[in-house]
Amino acid sequence: MDFEWALLAGDSRFLTTDSSSSGADRSAVEDLLHGRYAKVLASPLASSLLLPLASPSSGCANGAAASPTNTTPSFFSPRSTGALIALCRDPKAVVSDLSTRLDAAISEGHSQLSILAVGAALVFAFVQHGFTGPSLDTSTLAAVISSDHLQKASFALLQSDGEEAYSLTPNISLLALARIVLVDCSSKFDRLPSRDWWKLRVLMLQQRILENPAATLSDALMDTCKLIQSSLIETAETGLPKELVGRLWQEFGLVHFFYGRVKDSTACFRLAEGATGLKWELTGALGKRTKFQTFDVAQLVVVAESGSGESADVSATPSNLALNDDTLLEKLELTNENEKTSSKLSTIDQCTLLAFCLNVKNSNPQDGLTNEEMSPYVARILENPNNWMVHSMALLLRSRLEANKGRTVERSVLQIQALVDQMESTESTVAERLNFFFSLIFPSKWDMERELAERLVSIGVIKSALEIFERLQMWDDVISCYQMLEKPKKAEELIRRELEKNPNSPKFLCLLGDVTKDHTYYLEAWEKSGNSYSRAMRSLGSHFFKQGQFSESVSSFKLALAINPLFENSWFIMGCAAIRAEDWENAELAFRRVVQLDAENGEAWTNLASVHISRGKKRDGWRALREALRQHHDNPRIWDNFLFTSIDVGEYTDAVLAMTRIFELRIARGSSAQERLVDLQALRIVVRSLALGATDAAPTDSETDSAAAAAAGADGTSPSTSSLARKVSELLSALTSRISDSAELFAVCAEFEKWRGRYSAHIEYLQKAYRVFLHSPALATDAEMFARGAEAARALFDAYTTYGPMEEIIGVGETRVVCQDWKYQRRMAVRTLASRTKDSFEGTEAHDGLKELLESTK
């Protein structure tokens, strides 16, 4: 078992002398640990398994003829060219054929570990050639990778959910064969606890060479993670070393990270941190950032210390280019260097810190603050280089962070160029580069060059970027460059030329549709792919949406998403199209899928709420709006919707919260229309509901909240001291401190104070409402204004009459009369209004009503 751990970790420290494994197994593992992958693939066992899939004329890896020898097992038999072509036309037949040969190898006494070592050699060889460098000497592997028929079969084997592998993936047959051995035939390694871990790695590599995430692979990866957790981590009998436990959690976290599952990835990284004993914190320290800074300011730093593991001393590291800026320092200059400099980190802990750094980006908006929070992680890794690839990853992240800053953008571009060039460097060993490869998300060679080209585009060097994109055959980017150069015809000519070479390519047909704006090419691509190229239907759905053909758009997106449902943006557009078409069922389906893929998509939650409300499911709509506000706390439009929905479902506390937040947002934005600071109709509904004894509706999805609500009503607490009443009181106080001329607001306040039993305050607010009309310049000329003023006067008159002589409690054992001179006050209120409006409105019904009130006081 120690051989398995050593192979997974790429570290000979896990090898022991008392292993029960055979000498052949030890030799194969040691070759892999020292980067001699070609030697393993040239072994008699590997030749027996792989050469039948190669061209019969290609020969064995060691130059011998492709025919059985004394060292070749008996189950090896070469194929004729015709038989090979027939076999590779059916990718499933390739899987079946190799599976049969694996069974034969095991039956002839070859150990499962020796066969797994062949699969691992295929994986390592592929990674070296496509990701870490330097390029593999393919002359020794010609028999395995030279067959064009096998290459074509490999692309077919590795495509998933209509997503194709990158067309120039080097030596893709290595990964295809590794997938057959370690994934499709993983059940044959029933004695090896590490088999599912290798399956996880191969599936992740397959996903990373595809153009887009694939749902089938996502599900397979999630299932494999669960299987490994139960078989390796939770089973003590496996004896998995703690360092490997940390690596395993790290790889789990990177899988979740790749698919945007931030919470799950963070949890895994925390478990990796705990397994290795890493202690770290993001904190502040006084220091300087510029050369001419004369005072210290707080700077973000990461203080970290490894609890276990070994940090390697490396003889070579990738070039760390100097900034050479006339203002910025090369790195932070801390005031107390001795206090803040941490010990050297182990390599796996450096990988974990880099993972946390990436999670900062995934869990925050793309802005300057996010970059500032990520920088300390990178700086901490660059302090002590342990591993070529880990250091390269840190330099790459620094380059990305510096890409949008004027003083650092030049180094950003040059650093990526240096990283691309150094892939072919032989300064570090092959084994060192692969040692922690699976604990990182390091891009492939072609993705690295693509990133370099994108960086060149960002600084305006479009022609140089175009050359890179054309060499990499990244046609989407080529078209974008030609459009920026205002040469759309050139892009069309290029696509048509490529289409002549491969007239049945759905990809080029879709690209032609993009360039010409002719949607019939999308339909042709869909037909020629056998209804399996989802990109065609996604493009067609977008076309129909732009044309206002919403039902057709929904139908197109449904076809595309049935093949690969991991396209969040496609689900979103489909949902918007379904809303426009009033197809509420599909709209709900679409936005549900969006929030399943990204629970922090506030716009999707908002749209889902609208769909629920349109379907009469107001409680579900209220829940969706509550989730939307978690992401858009400062959006007054969503708060408005939440306010009215809360009232509809009887959640009055949340309605008051919404009104309070809307008030705060409008004040902060300098709203000049005082009446717009609050929705008085909604406020009146809440206050009247309180007066009628209403409480918040019991949540149907929370037994705890229901119990709490029941307890609140059963403990004898006065309504005026309830949580809802207190929040309403706070809101009214805030409103009246800003609004001084709203009779409607004062009337609502009066109604609230009457419900609380504070009759003097009730009368005081009615007085304020009355004075708004009394002092209005339009009182003598506006009949409607006078009528409303007369109503306010009558309400004040009735309040004096009813509550003026009453006694109210003002303290413990203390009472007082609400209004000592209530008779005089009520008469003066009516008399003043009647006298001021006598010349304009005497003889009207409202004015006569005032006279009648005066007569009743005599």
GROMACS .gro file of C-alpha atoms in nm, residues 253-637:
model
  385
  253GLY     CA    1  -1.187   2.145  -0.321
  254LEU     CA    2  -1.040   2.215  -0.664
  255VAL     CA    3  -1.311   2.004  -0.827
  256HIS     CA    4  -1.579   2.210  -0.652
  257PHE     CA    5  -1.390   2.528  -0.736
  258PHE     CA    6  -1.380   2.442  -1.106
  259TYR     CA    7  -1.759   2.418  -1.115
  260GLY     CA    8  -1.808   2.736  -0.912
  261ARG     CA    9  -1.930   2.572  -0.591
  262VAL     CA   10  -1.763   2.820  -0.356
  263LYS     CA   11  -1.908   2.697  -0.027
  264ASP     CA   12  -1.817   2.335  -0.095
  265SER     CA   13  -1.466   2.424  -0.210
  266THR     CA   14  -1.406   2.642   0.096
  267ALA     CA   15  -1.516   2.360   0.326
  268CYS     CA   16  -1.275   2.119   0.154
  269PHE     CA   17  -0.986   2.364   0.174
  270ARG     CA   18  -1.056   2.408   0.545
  271LEU     CA   19  -1.039   2.031   0.592
  272ALA     CA   20  -0.712   2.021   0.397
  273GLU     CA   21  -0.578   2.295   0.621
  274GLY     CA   22  -0.677   2.096   0.930
  275ALA     CA   23  -0.526   1.773   0.799
  276THR     CA   24  -0.183   1.927   0.739
  277GLY     CA   25  -0.188   2.149   1.047
  278LEU     CA   26  -0.161   2.475   0.854
  279LYS     CA   27  -0.223   2.784   1.069
  280TRP     CA   28  -0.280   3.113   0.891
  281GLU     CA   29  -0.469   3.440   0.909
  282LEU     CA   30  -0.529   3.742   0.692
  283THR     CA   31  -0.436   4.038   0.907
  284GLY     CA   32  -0.290   4.386   0.901
  285ALA     CA   33   0.061   4.516   0.955
  286LEU     CA   34   0.215   4.860   0.935
  287GLY     CA   35   0.437   4.914   0.635
  288LYS     CA   36   0.519   5.103   0.317
  289ARG     CA   37   0.420   5.033  -0.041
  290THR     CA   38   0.594   5.317  -0.226
  291LYS     CA   39   0.955   5.437  -0.235
  292PHE     CA   40   0.872   5.790  -0.125
  293GLN     CA   41   0.627   5.702   0.150
  294THR     CA   42   0.728   5.880   0.471
  295PHE     CA   43   0.481   5.721   0.709
  296ASP     CA   44   0.353   5.370   0.773
  297VAL     CA   45  -0.001   5.265   0.693
  298ALA     CA   46  -0.189   4.941   0.753
  299GLN     CA   47  -0.119   4.675   0.489
  300LEU     CA   48  -0.291   4.341   0.435
  301VAL     CA   49  -0.060   4.045   0.499
  302VAL     CA   50  -0.101   3.669   0.536
  303VAL     CA   51   0.072   3.522   0.840
  304ALA     CA   52   0.105   3.145   0.802
  305GLU     CA   53   0.287   2.857   0.963
  306SER     CA   54   0.297   2.490   0.865
  307GLY     CA   55   0.211   2.235   1.127
  308SER     CA   56   0.361   1.935   0.949
  309GLY     CA   57   0.513   1.828   0.619
  310GLU     CA   58   0.846   1.909   0.466
  311SER     CA   59   0.948   2.210   0.261
  312ALA     CA   60   1.179   2.123  -0.022
  313ASP     CA   61   1.493   2.312  -0.117
  314VAL     CA   62   1.478   2.369  -0.491
  315SER     CA   63   1.776   2.432  -0.708
  316ALA     CA   64   1.585   2.636  -0.966
  317THR     CA   65   1.271   2.849  -0.978
  318PRO     CA   66   1.084   3.024  -1.259
  319SER     CA   67   1.199   3.377  -1.337
  320ASN     CA   68   1.040   3.627  -1.101
  321LEU     CA   69   1.055   3.948  -1.303
  322ALA     CA   70   1.134   4.270  -1.119
  323LEU     CA   71   0.882   4.554  -1.128
  324ASN     CA   72   1.140   4.828  -1.189
  325ASP     CA   73   0.891   5.104  -1.114
  326ASP     CA   74   1.000   5.454  -1.014
  327THR     CA   75   0.740   5.471  -0.737
  328LEU     CA   76   0.624   5.128  -0.620
  329LEU     CA   77   0.848   4.906  -0.409
  330GLU     CA   78   0.920   4.554  -0.531
  331LYS     CA   79   0.734   4.420  -0.229
  332LEU     CA   80   0.578   4.551   0.090
  333GLU     CA   81   0.827   4.692   0.336
  334LEU     CA   82   0.692   4.604   0.679
  335THR     CA   83   0.779   4.814   0.983
  336ASN     CA   84   0.846   4.517   1.209
  337GLU     CA   85   0.993   4.267   0.965
  338ASN     CA   86   1.102   4.018   1.230
  339GLU     CA   87   0.761   4.002   1.388
  340LYS     CA   88   0.567   3.956   1.065
  341THR     CA   89   0.792   3.723   0.866
  342SER     CA   90   0.661   3.371   0.908
  343SER     CA   91   0.844   3.040   0.888
  344LYS     CA   92   0.894   2.848   0.567
  345LEU     CA   93   0.579   2.674   0.452
  346SER     CA   94   0.549   2.317   0.334
  347THR     CA   95   0.463   2.280  -0.032
  348ILE     CA   96   0.115   2.136   0.024
  349ASP     CA   97   0.036   2.427   0.257
  350GLN     CA   98   0.144   2.666  -0.015
  351CYS     CA   99  -0.102   2.493  -0.247
  352THR     CA  100  -0.376   2.535   0.013
  353LEU     CA  101  -0.306   2.907   0.049
  354LEU     CA  102  -0.321   2.948  -0.328
  355ALA     CA  103  -0.656   2.768  -0.325
  356PHE     CA  104  -0.791   3.008  -0.063
  357CYS     CA  105  -0.663   3.292  -0.279
  358LEU     CA  106  -0.860   3.164  -0.578
  359ASN     CA  107  -1.168   3.127  -0.360
  360VAL     CA  108  -1.148   3.498  -0.273
  361LYS     CA  109  -1.195   3.571  -0.642
  362ASN     CA  110  -1.484   3.326  -0.680
  363SER     CA  111  -1.672   3.455  -0.375
  364ASN     CA  112  -1.635   3.831  -0.434
  365PRO     CA  113  -1.712   4.077  -0.713
  366GLN     CA  114  -1.442   4.152  -0.968
  367ASP     CA  115  -1.309   4.483  -0.840
  368GLY     CA  116  -1.002   4.645  -0.691
  369LEU     CA  117  -1.085   4.542  -0.337
  370THR     CA  118  -1.094   4.176  -0.435
  371ASN     CA  119  -0.751   4.205  -0.598
  372GLU     CA  120  -0.612   4.374  -0.288
  373GLU     CA  121  -0.742   4.090  -0.073
  374MET     CA  122  -0.586   3.826  -0.301
  375SER     CA  123  -0.241   3.987  -0.323
  376PRO     CA  124  -0.122   3.897   0.031
  377TYR     CA  125  -0.174   3.526  -0.036
  378VAL     CA  126   0.043   3.541  -0.346
  379ALA     CA  127   0.309   3.747  -0.171
  380ARG     CA  128   0.329   3.489   0.110
  381ILE     CA  129   0.391   3.205  -0.139
  382LEU     CA  130   0.656   3.399  -0.327
  383GLU     CA  131   0.851   3.454  -0.004
  384ASN     CA  132   0.991   3.101  -0.004
  385PRO     CA  133   0.997   2.893  -0.326
  386ASN     CA  134   0.950   2.521  -0.263
  387ASN     CA  135   0.839   2.381  -0.594
  388TRP     CA  136   0.868   2.490  -0.957
  389MET     CA  137   0.497   2.452  -1.039
  390VAL     CA  138   0.369   2.604  -0.714
  391HIS     CA  139   0.596   2.903  -0.763
  392SER     CA  140   0.483   2.930  -1.125
  393MET     CA  141   0.120   2.929  -1.014
  394ALA     CA  142   0.189   3.210  -0.767
  395LEU     CA  143   0.362   3.416  -1.038
  396LEU     CA  144   0.069   3.355  -1.271
  397LEU     CA  145  -0.180   3.473  -1.010
  398ARG     CA  146   0.030   3.783  -0.942
  399SER     CA  147   0.032   3.855  -1.314
  400ARG     CA  148  -0.346   3.832  -1.328
  401LEU     CA  149  -0.381   4.067  -1.031
  402GLU     CA  150  -0.147   4.320  -1.189
  403ALA     CA  151  -0.314   4.316  -1.532
  404ASN     CA  152  -0.546   4.613  -1.467
  405LYS     CA  153  -0.302   4.848  -1.297
  406GLY     CA  154  -0.113   5.104  -1.501
  407ARG     CA  155   0.213   5.068  -1.311
  408THR     CA  156   0.217   4.689  -1.317
  409VAL     CA  157   0.051   4.592  -1.645
  410GLU     CA  158   0.386   4.572  -1.828
  411ARG     CA  159   0.529   4.322  -1.581
  412SER     CA  160   0.200   4.132  -1.597
  413VAL     CA  161   0.242   4.069  -1.971
  414LEU     CA  162   0.614   3.999  -1.954
  415GLN     CA  163   0.570   3.756  -1.661
  416ILE     CA  164   0.318   3.545  -1.851
  417GLN     CA  165   0.550   3.545  -2.152
  418ALA     CA  166   0.833   3.425  -1.927
  419LEU     CA  167   0.614   3.147  -1.785
  420VAL     CA  168   0.520   3.033  -2.134
  421ASP     CA  169   0.884   3.029  -2.245
  422GLN     CA  170   1.000   2.845  -1.933
  423MET     CA  171   0.769   2.552  -1.989
  424GLU     CA  172   1.037   2.408  -2.214
  425SER     CA  173   1.312   2.481  -1.964
  426THR     CA  174   1.503   2.186  -1.823
  427GLU     CA  175   1.615   2.369  -1.508
  428SER     CA  176   1.370   2.171  -1.293
  429THR     CA  177   1.307   1.799  -1.310
  430VAL     CA  178   0.999   1.647  -1.466
  431ALA     CA  179   0.913   1.474  -1.139
  432GLU     CA  180   0.928   1.800  -0.942
  433ARG     CA  181   0.687   1.968  -1.180
  434LEU     CA  182   0.432   1.689  -1.152
  435ASN     CA  183   0.474   1.639  -0.778
  436PHE     CA  184   0.200   1.886  -0.678
  437PHE     CA  185   0.032   1.934  -1.015
  438PHE     CA  186  -0.298   1.782  -0.900
  439SER     CA  187  -0.305   2.014  -0.597
  440LEU     CA  188  -0.319   2.318  -0.825
  441ILE     CA  189  -0.530   2.451  -1.111
  442PHE     CA  190  -0.236   2.523  -1.338
  443PRO     CA  191  -0.341   2.597  -1.697
  444SER     CA  192  -0.242   2.391  -1.996
  445LYS     CA  193   0.019   2.517  -2.238
  446TRP     CA  194  -0.244   2.631  -2.486
  447ASP     CA  195  -0.449   2.804  -2.218
  448MET     CA  196  -0.137   2.982  -2.094
  449GLU     CA  197  -0.062   3.108  -2.445
  450ARG     CA  198  -0.425   3.208  -2.484
  451GLU     CA  199  -0.401   3.410  -2.164
  452LEU     CA  200  -0.088   3.579  -2.299
  453ALA     CA  201  -0.274   3.669  -2.619
  454GLU     CA  202  -0.570   3.804  -2.420
  455ARG     CA  203  -0.330   4.018  -2.218
  456LEU     CA  204  -0.182   4.153  -2.542
  457VAL     CA  205  -0.532   4.240  -2.661
  458SER     CA  206  -0.595   4.430  -2.337
  459ILE     CA  207  -0.296   4.658  -2.403
  460GLY     CA  208  -0.384   4.705  -2.770
  461VAL     CA  209  -0.130   4.469  -2.931
  462ILE     CA  210  -0.401   4.301  -3.133
  463LYS     CA  211  -0.199   4.179  -3.431
  464SER     CA  212   0.046   3.989  -3.212
  465ALA     CA  213  -0.246   3.839  -3.021
  466LEU     CA  214  -0.409   3.743  -3.351
  467GLU     CA  215  -0.100   3.551  -3.457
  468ILE     CA  216  -0.110   3.350  -3.134
  469PHE     CA  217  -0.483   3.277  -3.165
  470GLU     CA  218  -0.444   3.162  -3.526
  471ARG     CA  219  -0.154   2.934  -3.436
  472LEU     CA  220  -0.360   2.785  -3.153
  473GLN     CA  221  -0.666   2.759  -3.382
  474MET     CA  222  -0.883   2.938  -3.126
  475TRP     CA  223  -1.125   3.063  -3.386
  476ASP     CA  224  -1.367   3.247  -3.156
  477ASP     CA  225  -1.081   3.470  -3.044
  478VAL     CA  226  -0.953   3.507  -3.401
  479ILE     CA  227  -1.295   3.640  -3.506
  480SER     CA  228  -1.297   3.883  -3.213
  481CYS     CA  229  -0.955   4.016  -3.314
  482TYR     CA  230  -1.060   4.067  -3.675
  483GLN     CA  231  -1.370   4.251  -3.558
  484MET     CA  232  -1.158   4.478  -3.339
  485LEU     CA  233  -0.935   4.540  -3.641
  486GLU     CA  234  -1.254   4.620  -3.838
  487LYS     CA  235  -1.194   4.332  -4.078
  488PRO     CA  236  -1.511   4.119  -4.051
  489LYS     CA  237  -1.475   3.998  -4.412
  490LYS     CA  238  -1.134   3.860  -4.330
  491ALA     CA  239  -1.286   3.659  -4.044
  492GLU     CA  240  -1.553   3.520  -4.275
  493GLU     CA  241  -1.293   3.422  -4.537
  494LEU     CA  242  -1.090   3.241  -4.272
  495ILE     CA  243  -1.390   3.043  -4.144
  496ARG     CA  244  -1.501   2.949  -4.495
  497ARG     CA  245  -1.150   2.830  -4.574
  498GLU     CA  246  -1.145   2.609  -4.267
  499LEU     CA  247  -1.495   2.487  -4.348
  500GLU     CA  248  -1.378   2.372  -4.690
  501LYS     CA  249  -1.126   2.147  -4.515
  502ASN     CA  250  -1.394   2.003  -4.288
  503PRO     CA  251  -1.739   2.072  -4.435
  504ASN     CA  252  -1.922   1.871  -4.169
  505SER     CA  253  -1.774   2.056  -3.873
  506PRO     CA  254  -2.060   2.194  -3.659
  507LYS     CA  255  -1.815   2.424  -3.483
  508PHE     CA  256  -1.713   2.608  -3.801
  509LEU     CA  257  -2.075   2.625  -3.916
  510CYS     CA  258  -2.165   2.796  -3.589
  511LEU     CA  259  -1.870   3.033  -3.624
  512LEU     CA  260  -1.987   3.118  -3.975
  513GLY     CA  261  -2.331   3.189  -3.834
  514ASP     CA  262  -2.174   3.421  -3.576
  515VAL     CA  263  -1.986   3.614  -3.844
  516THR     CA  264  -2.262   3.637  -4.103
  517LYS     CA  265  -2.551   3.674  -3.854
  518ASP     CA  266  -2.729   3.399  -4.050
  519HIS     CA  267  -2.908   3.165  -3.811
  520THR     CA  268  -2.956   2.895  -4.075
  521TYR     CA  269  -2.594   2.790  -4.020
  522TYR     CA  270  -2.685   2.702  -3.660
  523LEU     CA  271  -2.961   2.475  -3.786
  524GLU     CA  272  -2.721   2.314  -4.034
  525ALA     CA  273  -2.464   2.260  -3.757
  526TRP     CA  274  -2.731   2.098  -3.541
  527GLU     CA  275  -2.834   1.861  -3.818
  528LYS     CA  276  -2.481   1.763  -3.920
  529SER     CA  277  -2.388   1.689  -3.559
  530GLY     CA  278  -2.676   1.445  -3.531
  531ASN     CA  279  -2.855   1.678  -3.289
  532SER     CA  280  -2.570   1.656  -3.038
  533TYR     CA  281  -2.379   1.986  -3.073
  534SER     CA  282  -2.541   2.194  -2.800
  535ARG     CA  283  -2.354   2.511  -2.899
  536ALA     CA  284  -2.565   2.529  -3.215
  537MET     CA  285  -2.891   2.541  -3.021
  538ARG     CA  286  -2.748   2.786  -2.767
  539SER     CA  287  -2.654   3.023  -3.048
  540LEU     CA  288  -2.991   2.975  -3.215
  541GLY     CA  289  -3.171   3.044  -2.887
  542SER     CA  290  -2.977   3.369  -2.843
  543HIS     CA  291  -3.060   3.468  -3.202
  544PHE     CA  292  -3.432   3.412  -3.151
  545PHE     CA  293  -3.422   3.605  -2.823
  546LYS     CA  294  -3.266   3.908  -2.994
  547GLN     CA  295  -3.529   3.886  -3.266
  548GLY     CA  296  -3.813   3.879  -3.014
  549GLN     CA  297  -3.915   3.522  -3.101
  550PHE     CA  298  -3.934   3.415  -2.741
  551SER     CA  299  -4.118   3.084  -2.773
  552GLU     CA  300  -3.869   2.968  -3.037
  553SER     CA  301  -3.585   3.084  -2.812
  554VAL     CA  302  -3.715   2.874  -2.523
  555SER     CA  303  -3.746   2.567  -2.744
  556SER     CA  304  -3.389   2.606  -2.874
  557PHE     CA  305  -3.240   2.649  -2.529
  558LYS     CA  306  -3.429   2.347  -2.398
  559LEU     CA  307  -3.270   2.130  -2.667
  560ALA     CA  308  -2.923   2.264  -2.588
  561LEU     CA  309  -2.956   2.237  -2.212
  562ALA     CA  310  -3.093   1.885  -2.232
  563ILE     CA  311  -2.748   1.787  -2.361
  564ASN     CA  312  -2.535   1.996  -2.123
  565PRO     CA  313  -2.723   2.174  -1.842
  566LEU     CA  314  -2.421   2.351  -1.688
  567PHE     CA  315  -2.460   2.675  -1.884
  568GLU     CA  316  -2.589   2.923  -1.627
  569ASN     CA  317  -2.621   3.210  -1.873
  570SER     CA  318  -2.822   2.998  -2.116
  571TRP     CA  319  -3.067   2.903  -1.842
  572PHE     CA  320  -3.098   3.271  -1.752
  573ILE     CA  321  -3.173   3.383  -2.108
  574MET     CA  322  -3.417   3.096  -2.147
  575GLY     CA  323  -3.595   3.210  -1.831
  576CYS     CA  324  -3.616   3.569  -1.958
  577ALA     CA  325  -3.754   3.445  -2.290
  578ALA     CA  326  -4.009   3.228  -2.110
  579ILE     CA  327  -4.127   3.527  -1.904
  580ARG     CA  328  -4.172   3.731  -2.222
  581ALA     CA  329  -4.369   3.442  -2.372
  582GLU     CA  330  -4.565   3.401  -2.045
  583ASP     CA  331  -4.446   3.042  -2.031
  584TRP     CA  332  -4.436   3.036  -1.651
  585GLU     CA  333  -4.355   2.668  -1.613
  586ASN     CA  334  -4.038   2.688  -1.821
  587ALA     CA  335  -3.950   3.023  -1.667
  588GLU     CA  336  -3.961   2.870  -1.319
  589LEU     CA  337  -3.758   2.570  -1.436
  590ALA     CA  338  -3.493   2.794  -1.593
  591PHE     CA  339  -3.442   3.026  -1.299
  592ARG     CA  340  -3.444   2.738  -1.052
  593ARG     CA  341  -3.157   2.585  -1.246
  594VAL     CA  342  -2.971   2.917  -1.246
  595VAL     CA  343  -2.983   2.948  -0.867
  596GLN     CA  344  -2.888   2.582  -0.831
  597LEU     CA  345  -2.575   2.653  -1.035
  598ASP     CA  346  -2.508   2.985  -0.861
  599ALA     CA  347  -2.695   3.050  -0.539
  600GLU     CA  348  -2.555   3.405  -0.533
  601ASN     CA  349  -2.715   3.518  -0.859
  602GLY     CA  350  -2.940   3.793  -0.727
  603GLU     CA  351  -3.100   3.872  -1.065
  604ALA     CA  352  -3.207   3.509  -1.103
  605TRP     CA  353  -3.363   3.507  -0.757
  606THR     CA  354  -3.550   3.827  -0.843
  607ASN     CA  355  -3.683   3.684  -1.168
  608LEU     CA  356  -3.776   3.358  -0.998
  609ALA     CA  357  -3.975   3.558  -0.745
  610SER     CA  358  -4.160   3.736  -1.026
  611VAL     CA  359  -4.244   3.400  -1.183
  612HIS     CA  360  -4.374   3.260  -0.853
  613ILE     CA  361  -4.590   3.567  -0.793
  614SER     CA  362  -4.726   3.551  -1.147
  615ARG     CA  363  -4.824   3.189  -1.081
  616GLY     CA  364  -4.997   3.285  -0.756
  617LYS     CA  365  -4.727   3.131  -0.534
  618LYS     CA  366  -4.665   3.442  -0.327
  619ARG     CA  367  -4.498   3.265  -0.035
  620ASP     CA  368  -4.241   3.111  -0.270
  621GLY     CA  369  -4.196   3.449  -0.433
  622TRP     CA  370  -4.134   3.607  -0.094
  623ARG     CA  371  -3.864   3.349  -0.017
  624ALA     CA  372  -3.697   3.410  -0.353
  625LEU     CA  373  -3.694   3.786  -0.296
  626ARG     CA  374  -3.539   3.732   0.045
  627GLU     CA  375  -3.256   3.538  -0.123
  628ALA     CA  376  -3.219   3.808  -0.387
  629LEU     CA  377  -3.168   4.072  -0.118
  630ARG     CA  378  -2.878   3.874   0.026
  631GLN     CA  379  -2.692   3.955  -0.295
  632HIS     CA  380  -2.841   4.298  -0.372
  633HIS     CA  381  -2.886   4.463  -0.037
  634ASP     CA  382  -2.872   4.812  -0.188
  635ASN     CA  383  -3.125   4.767  -0.467
  636PRO     CA  384  -3.438   4.973  -0.386
  637ARG     CA  385  -3.640   4.811  -0.665
   0.00000   0.00000   0.00000
